[in-house]
Short mmCIF file of N, CA and C in Angstrom, two decimals:
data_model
loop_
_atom_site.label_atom_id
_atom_site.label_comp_id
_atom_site.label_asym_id
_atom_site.label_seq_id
_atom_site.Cartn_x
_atom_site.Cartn_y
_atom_site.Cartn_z
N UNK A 1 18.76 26.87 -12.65
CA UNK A 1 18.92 25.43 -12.61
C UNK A 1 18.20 24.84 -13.82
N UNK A 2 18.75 24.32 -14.76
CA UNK A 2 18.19 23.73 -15.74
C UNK A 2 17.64 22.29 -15.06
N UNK A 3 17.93 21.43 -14.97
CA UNK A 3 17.40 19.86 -14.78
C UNK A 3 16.39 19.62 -13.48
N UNK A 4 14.81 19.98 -13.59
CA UNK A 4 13.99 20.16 -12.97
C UNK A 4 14.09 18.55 -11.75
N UNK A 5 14.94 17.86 -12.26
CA UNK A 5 14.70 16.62 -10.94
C UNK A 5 16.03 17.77 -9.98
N UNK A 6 16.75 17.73 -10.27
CA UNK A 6 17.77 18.15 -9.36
C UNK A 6 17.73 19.81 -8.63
N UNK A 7 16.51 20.38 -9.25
CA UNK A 7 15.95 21.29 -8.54
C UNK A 7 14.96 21.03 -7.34
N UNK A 8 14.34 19.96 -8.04
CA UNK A 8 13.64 19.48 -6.42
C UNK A 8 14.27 18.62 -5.57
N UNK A 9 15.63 18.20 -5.74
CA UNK A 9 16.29 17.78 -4.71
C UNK A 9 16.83 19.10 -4.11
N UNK A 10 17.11 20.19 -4.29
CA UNK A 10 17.47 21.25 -3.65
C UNK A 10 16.36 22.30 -3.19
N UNK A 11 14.67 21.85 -3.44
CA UNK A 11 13.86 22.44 -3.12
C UNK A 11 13.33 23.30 -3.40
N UNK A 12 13.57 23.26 -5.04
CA UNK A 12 12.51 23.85 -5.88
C UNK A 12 11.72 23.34 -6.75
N UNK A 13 10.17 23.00 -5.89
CA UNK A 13 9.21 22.13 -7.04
C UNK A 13 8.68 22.89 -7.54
N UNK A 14 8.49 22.29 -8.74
CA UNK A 14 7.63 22.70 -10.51
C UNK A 14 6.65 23.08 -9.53
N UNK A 15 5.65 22.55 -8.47
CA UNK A 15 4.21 22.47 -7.89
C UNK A 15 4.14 21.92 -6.81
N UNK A 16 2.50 21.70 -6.75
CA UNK A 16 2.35 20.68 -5.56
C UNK A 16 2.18 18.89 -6.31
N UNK A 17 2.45 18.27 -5.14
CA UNK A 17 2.55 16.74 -6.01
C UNK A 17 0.76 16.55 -6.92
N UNK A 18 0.55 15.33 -7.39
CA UNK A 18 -0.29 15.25 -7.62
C UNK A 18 -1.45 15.18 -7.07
N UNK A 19 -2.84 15.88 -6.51
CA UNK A 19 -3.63 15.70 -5.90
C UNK A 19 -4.52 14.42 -5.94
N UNK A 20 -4.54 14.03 -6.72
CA UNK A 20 -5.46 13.00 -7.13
C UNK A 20 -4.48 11.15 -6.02
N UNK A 21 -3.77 11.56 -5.73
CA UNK A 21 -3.30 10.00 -4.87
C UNK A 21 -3.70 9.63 -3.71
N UNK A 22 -4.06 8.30 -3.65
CA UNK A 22 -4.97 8.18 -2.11
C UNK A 22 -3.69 6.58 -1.75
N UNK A 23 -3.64 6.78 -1.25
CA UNK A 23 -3.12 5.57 -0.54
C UNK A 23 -3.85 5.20 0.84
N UNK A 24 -4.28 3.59 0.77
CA UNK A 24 -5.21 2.84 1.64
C UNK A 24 -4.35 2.21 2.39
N UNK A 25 -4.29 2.18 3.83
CA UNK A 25 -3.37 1.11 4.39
C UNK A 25 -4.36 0.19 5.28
N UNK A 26 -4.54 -0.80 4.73
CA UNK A 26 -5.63 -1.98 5.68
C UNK A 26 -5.00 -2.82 6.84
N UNK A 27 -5.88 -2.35 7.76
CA UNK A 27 -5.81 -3.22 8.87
C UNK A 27 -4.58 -2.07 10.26
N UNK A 28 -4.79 -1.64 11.05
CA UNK A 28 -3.92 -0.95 11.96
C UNK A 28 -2.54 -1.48 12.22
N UNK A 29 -1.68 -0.85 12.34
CA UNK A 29 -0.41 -1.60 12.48
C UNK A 29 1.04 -0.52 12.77
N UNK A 30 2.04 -0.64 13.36
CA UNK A 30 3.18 0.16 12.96
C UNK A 30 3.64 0.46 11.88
N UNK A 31 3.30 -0.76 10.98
CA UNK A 31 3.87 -0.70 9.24
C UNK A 31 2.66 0.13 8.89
N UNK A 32 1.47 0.12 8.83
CA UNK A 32 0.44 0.56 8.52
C UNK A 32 0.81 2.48 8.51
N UNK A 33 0.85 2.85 9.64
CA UNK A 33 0.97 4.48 10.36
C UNK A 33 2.01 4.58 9.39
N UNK A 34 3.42 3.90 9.47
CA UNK A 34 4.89 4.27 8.78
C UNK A 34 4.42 4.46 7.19
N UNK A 35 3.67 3.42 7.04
CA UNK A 35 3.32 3.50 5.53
C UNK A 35 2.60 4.66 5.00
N UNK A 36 1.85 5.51 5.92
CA UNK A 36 1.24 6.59 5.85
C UNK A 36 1.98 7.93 5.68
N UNK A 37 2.20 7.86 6.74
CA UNK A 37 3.44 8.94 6.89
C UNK A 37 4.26 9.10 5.80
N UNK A 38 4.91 8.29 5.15
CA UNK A 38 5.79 8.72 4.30
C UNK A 38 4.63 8.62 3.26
N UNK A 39 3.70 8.31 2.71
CA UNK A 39 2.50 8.28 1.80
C UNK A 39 2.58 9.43 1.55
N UNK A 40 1.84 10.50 2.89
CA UNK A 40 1.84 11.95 2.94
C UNK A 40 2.90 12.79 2.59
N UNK A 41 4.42 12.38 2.80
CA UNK A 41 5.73 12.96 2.11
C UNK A 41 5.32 12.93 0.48
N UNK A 42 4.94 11.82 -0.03
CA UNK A 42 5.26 11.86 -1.32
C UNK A 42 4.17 12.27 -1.82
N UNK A 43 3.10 12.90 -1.09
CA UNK A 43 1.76 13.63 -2.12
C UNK A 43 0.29 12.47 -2.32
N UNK A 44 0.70 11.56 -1.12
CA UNK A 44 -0.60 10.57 -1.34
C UNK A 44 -1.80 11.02 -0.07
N UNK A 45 -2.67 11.23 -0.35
CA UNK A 45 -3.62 11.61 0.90
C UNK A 45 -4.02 10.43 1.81
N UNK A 46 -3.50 10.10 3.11
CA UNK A 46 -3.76 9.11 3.43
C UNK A 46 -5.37 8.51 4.31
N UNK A 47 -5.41 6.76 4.31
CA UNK A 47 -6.64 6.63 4.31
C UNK A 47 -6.40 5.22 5.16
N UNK A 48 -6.55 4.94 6.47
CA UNK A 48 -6.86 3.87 7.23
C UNK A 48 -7.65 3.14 7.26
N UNK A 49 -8.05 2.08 6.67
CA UNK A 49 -9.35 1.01 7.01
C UNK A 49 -8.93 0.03 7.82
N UNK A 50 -9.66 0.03 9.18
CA UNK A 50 -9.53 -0.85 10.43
C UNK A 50 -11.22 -0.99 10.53
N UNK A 51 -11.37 -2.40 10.30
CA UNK A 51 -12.99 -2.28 10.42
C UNK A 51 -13.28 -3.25 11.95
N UNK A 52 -12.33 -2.88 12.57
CA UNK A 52 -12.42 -3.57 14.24
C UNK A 52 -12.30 -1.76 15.22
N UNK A 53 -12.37 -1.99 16.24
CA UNK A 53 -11.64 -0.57 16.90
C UNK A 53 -10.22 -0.65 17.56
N UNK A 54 -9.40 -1.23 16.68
CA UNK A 54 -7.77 -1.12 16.77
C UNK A 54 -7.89 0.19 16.52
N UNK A 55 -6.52 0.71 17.32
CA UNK A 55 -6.07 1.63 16.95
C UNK A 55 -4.55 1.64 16.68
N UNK A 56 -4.11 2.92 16.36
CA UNK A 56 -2.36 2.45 16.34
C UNK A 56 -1.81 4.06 16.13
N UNK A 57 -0.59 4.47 16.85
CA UNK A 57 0.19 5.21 16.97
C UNK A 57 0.40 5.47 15.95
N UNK A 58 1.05 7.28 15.74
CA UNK A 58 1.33 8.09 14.74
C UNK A 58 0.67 7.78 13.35
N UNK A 59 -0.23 7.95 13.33
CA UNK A 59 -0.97 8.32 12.10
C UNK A 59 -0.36 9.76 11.76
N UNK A 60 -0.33 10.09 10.48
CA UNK A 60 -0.19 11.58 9.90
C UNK A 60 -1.40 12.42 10.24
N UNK A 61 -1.41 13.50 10.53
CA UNK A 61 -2.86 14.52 10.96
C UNK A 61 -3.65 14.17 9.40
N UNK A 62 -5.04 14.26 9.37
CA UNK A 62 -5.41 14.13 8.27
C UNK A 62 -6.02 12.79 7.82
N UNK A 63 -5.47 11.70 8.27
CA UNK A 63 -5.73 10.38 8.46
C UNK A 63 -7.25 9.98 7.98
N UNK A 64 -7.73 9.79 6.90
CA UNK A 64 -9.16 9.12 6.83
C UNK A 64 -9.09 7.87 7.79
N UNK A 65 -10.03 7.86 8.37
CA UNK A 65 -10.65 6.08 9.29
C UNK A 65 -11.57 5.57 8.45
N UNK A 66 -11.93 4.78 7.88
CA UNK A 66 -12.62 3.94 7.34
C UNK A 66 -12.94 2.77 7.80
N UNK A 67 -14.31 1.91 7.69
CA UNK A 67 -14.74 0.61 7.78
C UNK A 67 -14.17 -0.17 6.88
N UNK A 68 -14.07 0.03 5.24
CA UNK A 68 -14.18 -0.68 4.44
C UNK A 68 -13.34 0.45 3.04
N UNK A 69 -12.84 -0.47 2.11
CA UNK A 69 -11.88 -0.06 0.95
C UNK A 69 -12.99 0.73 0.68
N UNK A 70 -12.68 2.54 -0.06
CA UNK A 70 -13.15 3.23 -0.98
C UNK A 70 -13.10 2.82 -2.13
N UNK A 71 -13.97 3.11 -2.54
CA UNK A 71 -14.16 3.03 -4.25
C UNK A 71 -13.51 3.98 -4.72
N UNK A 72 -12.45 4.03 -4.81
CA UNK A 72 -11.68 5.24 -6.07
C UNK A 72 -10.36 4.97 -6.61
N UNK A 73 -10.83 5.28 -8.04
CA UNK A 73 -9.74 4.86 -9.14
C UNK A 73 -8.12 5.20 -9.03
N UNK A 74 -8.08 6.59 -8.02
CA UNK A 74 -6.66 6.91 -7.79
C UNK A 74 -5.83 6.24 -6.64
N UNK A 75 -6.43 4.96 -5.76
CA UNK A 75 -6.50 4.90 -4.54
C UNK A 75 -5.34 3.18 -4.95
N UNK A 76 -4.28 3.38 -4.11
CA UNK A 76 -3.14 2.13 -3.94
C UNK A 76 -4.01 1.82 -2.91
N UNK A 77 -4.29 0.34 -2.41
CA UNK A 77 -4.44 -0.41 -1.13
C UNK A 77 -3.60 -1.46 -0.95
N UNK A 78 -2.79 -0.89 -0.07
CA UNK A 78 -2.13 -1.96 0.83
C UNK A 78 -2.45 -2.58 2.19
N UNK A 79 -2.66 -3.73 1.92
CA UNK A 79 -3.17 -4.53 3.09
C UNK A 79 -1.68 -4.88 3.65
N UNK A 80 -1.53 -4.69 5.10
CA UNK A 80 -0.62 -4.69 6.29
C UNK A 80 -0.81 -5.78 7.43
N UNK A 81 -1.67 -6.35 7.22
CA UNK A 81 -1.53 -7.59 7.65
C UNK A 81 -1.83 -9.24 7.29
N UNK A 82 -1.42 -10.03 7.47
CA UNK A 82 -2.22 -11.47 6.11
C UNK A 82 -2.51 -12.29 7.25
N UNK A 83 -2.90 -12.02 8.45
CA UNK A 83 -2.93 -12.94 9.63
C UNK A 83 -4.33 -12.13 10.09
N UNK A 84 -4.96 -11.53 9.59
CA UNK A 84 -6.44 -10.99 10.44
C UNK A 84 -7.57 -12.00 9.73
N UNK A 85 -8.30 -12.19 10.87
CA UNK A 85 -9.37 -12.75 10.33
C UNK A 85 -10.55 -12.49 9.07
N UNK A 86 -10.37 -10.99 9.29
CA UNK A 86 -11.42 -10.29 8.32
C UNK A 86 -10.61 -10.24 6.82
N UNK A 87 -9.26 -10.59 6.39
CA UNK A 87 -8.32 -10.66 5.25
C UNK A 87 -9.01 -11.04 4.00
N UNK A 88 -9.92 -12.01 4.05
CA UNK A 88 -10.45 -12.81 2.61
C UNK A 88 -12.04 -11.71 2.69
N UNK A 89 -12.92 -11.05 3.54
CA UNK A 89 -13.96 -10.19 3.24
C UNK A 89 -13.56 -9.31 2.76
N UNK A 90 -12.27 -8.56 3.18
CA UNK A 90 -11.82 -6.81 2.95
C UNK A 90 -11.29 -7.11 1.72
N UNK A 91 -10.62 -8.13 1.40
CA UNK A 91 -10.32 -8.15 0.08
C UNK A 91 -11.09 -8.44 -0.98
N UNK A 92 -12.11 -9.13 -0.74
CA UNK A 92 -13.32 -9.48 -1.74
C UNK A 92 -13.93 -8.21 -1.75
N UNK A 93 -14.18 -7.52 -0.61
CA UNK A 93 -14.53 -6.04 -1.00
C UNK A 93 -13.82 -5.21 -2.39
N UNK A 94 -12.24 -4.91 -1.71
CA UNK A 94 -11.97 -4.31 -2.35
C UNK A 94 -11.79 -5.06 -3.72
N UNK A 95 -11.59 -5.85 -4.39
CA UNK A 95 -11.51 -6.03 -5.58
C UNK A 95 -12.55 -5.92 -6.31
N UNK A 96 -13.88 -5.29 -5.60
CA UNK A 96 -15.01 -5.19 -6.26
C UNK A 96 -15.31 -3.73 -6.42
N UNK A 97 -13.94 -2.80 -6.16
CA UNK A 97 -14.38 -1.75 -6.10
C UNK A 97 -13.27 -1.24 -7.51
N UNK A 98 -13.10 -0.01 -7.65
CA UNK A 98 -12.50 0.33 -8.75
C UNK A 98 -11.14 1.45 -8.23
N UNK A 99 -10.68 0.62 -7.70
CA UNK A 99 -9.66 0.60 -7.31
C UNK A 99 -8.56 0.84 -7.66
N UNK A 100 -7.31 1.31 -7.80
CA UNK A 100 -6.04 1.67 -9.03
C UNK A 100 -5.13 -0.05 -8.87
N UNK A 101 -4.28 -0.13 -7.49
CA UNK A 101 -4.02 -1.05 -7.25
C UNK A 101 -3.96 -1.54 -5.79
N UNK A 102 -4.20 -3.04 -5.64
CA UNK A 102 -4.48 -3.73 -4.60
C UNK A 102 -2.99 -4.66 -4.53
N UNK A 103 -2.41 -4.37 -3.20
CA UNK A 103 -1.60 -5.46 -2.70
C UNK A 103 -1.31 -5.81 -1.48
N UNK A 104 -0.89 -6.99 -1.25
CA UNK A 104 -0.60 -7.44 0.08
C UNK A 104 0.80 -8.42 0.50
N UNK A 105 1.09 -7.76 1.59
CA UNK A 105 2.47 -7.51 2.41
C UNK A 105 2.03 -9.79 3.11
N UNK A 106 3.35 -9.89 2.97
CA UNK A 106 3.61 -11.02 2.93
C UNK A 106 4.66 -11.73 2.58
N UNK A 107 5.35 -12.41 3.36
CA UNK A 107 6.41 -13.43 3.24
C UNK A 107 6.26 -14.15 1.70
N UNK A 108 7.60 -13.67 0.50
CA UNK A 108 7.65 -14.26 -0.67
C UNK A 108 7.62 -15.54 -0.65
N UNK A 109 7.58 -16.29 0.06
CA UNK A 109 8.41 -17.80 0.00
C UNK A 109 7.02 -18.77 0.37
N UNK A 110 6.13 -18.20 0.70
CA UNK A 110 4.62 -19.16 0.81
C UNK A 110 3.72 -18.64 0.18
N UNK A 111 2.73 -19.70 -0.14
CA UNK A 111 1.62 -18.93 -0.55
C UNK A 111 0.99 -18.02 0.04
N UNK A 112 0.18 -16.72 -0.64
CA UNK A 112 -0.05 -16.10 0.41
C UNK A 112 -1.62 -16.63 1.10
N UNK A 113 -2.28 -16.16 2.19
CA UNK A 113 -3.44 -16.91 2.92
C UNK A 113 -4.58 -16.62 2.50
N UNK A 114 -4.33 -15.25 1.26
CA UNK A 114 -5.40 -14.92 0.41
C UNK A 114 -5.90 -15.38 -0.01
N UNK A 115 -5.30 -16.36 -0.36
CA UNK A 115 -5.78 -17.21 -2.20
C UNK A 115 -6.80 -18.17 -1.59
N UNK A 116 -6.91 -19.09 -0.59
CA UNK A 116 -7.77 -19.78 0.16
C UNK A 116 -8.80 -18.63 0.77
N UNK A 117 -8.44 -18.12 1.14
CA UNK A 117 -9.54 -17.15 1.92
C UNK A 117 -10.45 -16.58 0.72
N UNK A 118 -10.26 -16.03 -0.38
CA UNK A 118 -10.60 -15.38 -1.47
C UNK A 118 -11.81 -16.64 -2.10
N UNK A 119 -11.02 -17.72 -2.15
CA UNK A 119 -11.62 -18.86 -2.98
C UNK A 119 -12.70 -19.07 -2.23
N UNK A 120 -12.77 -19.13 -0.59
CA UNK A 120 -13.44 -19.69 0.01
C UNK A 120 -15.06 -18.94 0.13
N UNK A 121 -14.55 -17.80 -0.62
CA UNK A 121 -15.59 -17.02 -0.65
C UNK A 121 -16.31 -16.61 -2.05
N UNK A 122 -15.54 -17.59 -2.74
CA UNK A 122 -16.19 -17.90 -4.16
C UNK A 122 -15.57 -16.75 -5.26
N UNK A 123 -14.57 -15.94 -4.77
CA UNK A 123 -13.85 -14.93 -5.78
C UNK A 123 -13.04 -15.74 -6.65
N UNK A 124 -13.11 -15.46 -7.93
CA UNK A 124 -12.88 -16.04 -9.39
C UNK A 124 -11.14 -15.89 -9.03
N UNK A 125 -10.67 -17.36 -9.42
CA UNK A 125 -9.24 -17.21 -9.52
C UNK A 125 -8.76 -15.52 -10.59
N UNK A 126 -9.82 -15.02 -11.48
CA UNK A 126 -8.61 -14.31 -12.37
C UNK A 126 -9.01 -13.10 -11.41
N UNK A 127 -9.96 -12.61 -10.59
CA UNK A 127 -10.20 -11.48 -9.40
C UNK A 127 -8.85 -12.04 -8.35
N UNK A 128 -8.43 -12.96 -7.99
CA UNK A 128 -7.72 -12.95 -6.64
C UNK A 128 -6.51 -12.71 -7.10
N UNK A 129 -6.24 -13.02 -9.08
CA UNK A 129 -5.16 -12.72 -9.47
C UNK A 129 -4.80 -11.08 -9.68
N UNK A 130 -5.91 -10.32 -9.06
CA UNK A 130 -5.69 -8.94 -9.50
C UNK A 130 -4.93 -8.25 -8.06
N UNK A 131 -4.26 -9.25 -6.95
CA UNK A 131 -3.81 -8.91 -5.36
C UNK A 131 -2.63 -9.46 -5.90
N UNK A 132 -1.38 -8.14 -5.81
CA UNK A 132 -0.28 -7.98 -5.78
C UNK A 132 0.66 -8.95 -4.49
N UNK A 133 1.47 -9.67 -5.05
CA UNK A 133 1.88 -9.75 -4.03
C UNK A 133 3.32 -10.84 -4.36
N UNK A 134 4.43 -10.77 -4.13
CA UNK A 134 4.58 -10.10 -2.78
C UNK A 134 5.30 -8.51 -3.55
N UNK A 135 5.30 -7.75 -2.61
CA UNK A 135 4.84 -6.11 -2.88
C UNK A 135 6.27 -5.62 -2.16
N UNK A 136 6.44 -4.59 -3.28
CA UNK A 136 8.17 -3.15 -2.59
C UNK A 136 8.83 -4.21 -2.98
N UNK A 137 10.25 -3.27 -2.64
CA UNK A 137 11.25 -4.12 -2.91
C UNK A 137 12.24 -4.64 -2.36
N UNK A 138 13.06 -5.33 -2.73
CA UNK A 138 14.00 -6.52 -1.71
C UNK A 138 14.82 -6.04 -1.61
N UNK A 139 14.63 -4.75 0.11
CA UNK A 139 15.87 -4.61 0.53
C UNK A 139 15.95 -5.03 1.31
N UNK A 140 15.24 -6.27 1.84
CA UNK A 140 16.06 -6.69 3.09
C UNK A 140 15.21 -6.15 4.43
N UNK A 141 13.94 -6.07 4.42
CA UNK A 141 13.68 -5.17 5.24
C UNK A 141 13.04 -5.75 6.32
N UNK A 142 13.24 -5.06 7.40
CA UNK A 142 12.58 -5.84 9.04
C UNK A 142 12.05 -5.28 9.34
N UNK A 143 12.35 -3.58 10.31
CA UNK A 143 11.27 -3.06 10.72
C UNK A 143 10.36 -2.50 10.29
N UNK A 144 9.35 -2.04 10.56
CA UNK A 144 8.26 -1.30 10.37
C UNK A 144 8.28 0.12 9.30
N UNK A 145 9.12 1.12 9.53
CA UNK A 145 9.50 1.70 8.80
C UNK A 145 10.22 0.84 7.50
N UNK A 146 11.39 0.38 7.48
CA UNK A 146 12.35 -0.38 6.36
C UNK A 146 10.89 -1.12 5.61
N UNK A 147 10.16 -1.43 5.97
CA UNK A 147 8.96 -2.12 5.08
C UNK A 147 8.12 -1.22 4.62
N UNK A 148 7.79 0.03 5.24
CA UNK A 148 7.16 0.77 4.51
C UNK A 148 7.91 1.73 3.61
N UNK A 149 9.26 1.75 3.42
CA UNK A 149 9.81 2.34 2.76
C UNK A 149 9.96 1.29 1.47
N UNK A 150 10.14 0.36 1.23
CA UNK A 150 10.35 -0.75 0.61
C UNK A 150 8.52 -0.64 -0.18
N UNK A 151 7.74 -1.17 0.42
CA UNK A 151 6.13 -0.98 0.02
C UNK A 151 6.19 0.40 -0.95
N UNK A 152 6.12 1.47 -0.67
CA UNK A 152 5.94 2.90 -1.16
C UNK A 152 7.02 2.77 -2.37
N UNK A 153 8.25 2.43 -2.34
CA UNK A 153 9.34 2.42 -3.19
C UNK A 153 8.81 1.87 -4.51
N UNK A 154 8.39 0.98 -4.01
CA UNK A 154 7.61 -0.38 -5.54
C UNK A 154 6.10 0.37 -5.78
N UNK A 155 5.81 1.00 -5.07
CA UNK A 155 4.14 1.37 -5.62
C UNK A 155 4.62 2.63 -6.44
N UNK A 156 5.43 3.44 -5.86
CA UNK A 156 5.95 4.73 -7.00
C UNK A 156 6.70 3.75 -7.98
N UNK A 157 6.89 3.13 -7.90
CA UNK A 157 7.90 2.79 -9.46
C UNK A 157 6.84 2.05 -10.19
N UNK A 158 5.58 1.48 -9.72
CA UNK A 158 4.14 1.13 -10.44
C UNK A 158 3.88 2.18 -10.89
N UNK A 159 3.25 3.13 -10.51
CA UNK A 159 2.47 4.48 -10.97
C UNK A 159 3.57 4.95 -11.57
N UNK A 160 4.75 4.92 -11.65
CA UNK A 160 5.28 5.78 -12.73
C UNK A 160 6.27 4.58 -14.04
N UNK A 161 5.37 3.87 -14.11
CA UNK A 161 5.52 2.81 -14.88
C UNK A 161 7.60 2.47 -14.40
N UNK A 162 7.87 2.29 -13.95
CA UNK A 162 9.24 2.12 -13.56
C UNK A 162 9.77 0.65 -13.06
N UNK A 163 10.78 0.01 -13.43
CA UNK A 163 10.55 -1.63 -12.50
C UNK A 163 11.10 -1.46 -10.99
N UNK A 164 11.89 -0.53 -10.85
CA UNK A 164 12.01 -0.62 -9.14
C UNK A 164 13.17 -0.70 -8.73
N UNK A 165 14.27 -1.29 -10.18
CA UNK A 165 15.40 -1.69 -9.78
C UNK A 165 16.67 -0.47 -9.15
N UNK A 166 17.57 -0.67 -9.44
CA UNK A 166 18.78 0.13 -9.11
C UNK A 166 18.85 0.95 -10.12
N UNK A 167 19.28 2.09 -9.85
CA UNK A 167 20.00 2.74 -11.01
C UNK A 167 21.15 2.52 -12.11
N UNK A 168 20.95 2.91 -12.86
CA UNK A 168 22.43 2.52 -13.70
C UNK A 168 23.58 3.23 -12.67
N UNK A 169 24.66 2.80 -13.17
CA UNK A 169 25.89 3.08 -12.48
C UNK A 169 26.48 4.11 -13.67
#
């Protein structure tokens, strides 16, 4: 097989994916677990921060629990909910950490509840400008899965410098 993408669609990889990927999913949730799960398909080691004692169904085995965002440079955080109370601390956290990228899941069409929450806590408009949002891409998506497939879709086409769109025809 010459053309190494179309060998790993038939299931022969060059390797193992990259070790170095952490993907953060903040706050417990169905989108949260879904977002994991397929995280772990694509070679991201996954990492839960619920700093309440929520819990939530199907996590991937392996699952870090966390209080609070890690500090590490290889690490996507996606925040999964914009309606928790703790939203403007966990994020002032994490933008103080060194982080790869930070975003949050949210209805395109309003502001998101960050930007007040962030301010209110004295984070510099050009720090609140470093929270992605709105995040993945517009397919249209409702459930839980369809959003975390959408989320993951746009964060691989970030890390591999890519815009996300369609393929050529």
């Amino acid at each position: 097989m010459s053309d190494p993408t179309c060998g790993v669609a038939h299931g022969h990889t060059p390797g193992e994916p990259a070790g170095d990927r952490v993907l953060v999913a903040v706050f417990a949730s169905p989108v949260a677990a879904a977002l994991l799960r397929f995280g772990v398909e694509c070679g991201f080691a996954p990492v839960l921060v619920e700093p309440t004692d929520r819990d939530v169904d199907g996590l991937p085995d392996g699952t870090a629990r966390l209080a609070a965002v890690p500090a590490d440079p290889h690490a996507d955080v996606v925040v999964c909910d914009h309606h928790r109370d703790e939203l403007g601390e966990v994020l002032r956290d994490a933008l103080a950490t060194d982080t790869r990228w930070i975003g949050l899941m949210g209805n395109p069409r309003h502001e998101g509840p960050h930007v007040a929450a962030l301010a209110a806590l004295g984070v510099p408009a050009e720090e609140v400008a470093r929270v992605h949002r709105p995040i993945g891409l517009d397919i249209g998506s409702r459930a839980p899965a369809e959003i975390a497939v959408s989320t993951l879709a746009g964060l691989l086409a970030d890390r591999n410098g890519r815009s996300g769109g369609q393929l050529a025809r």
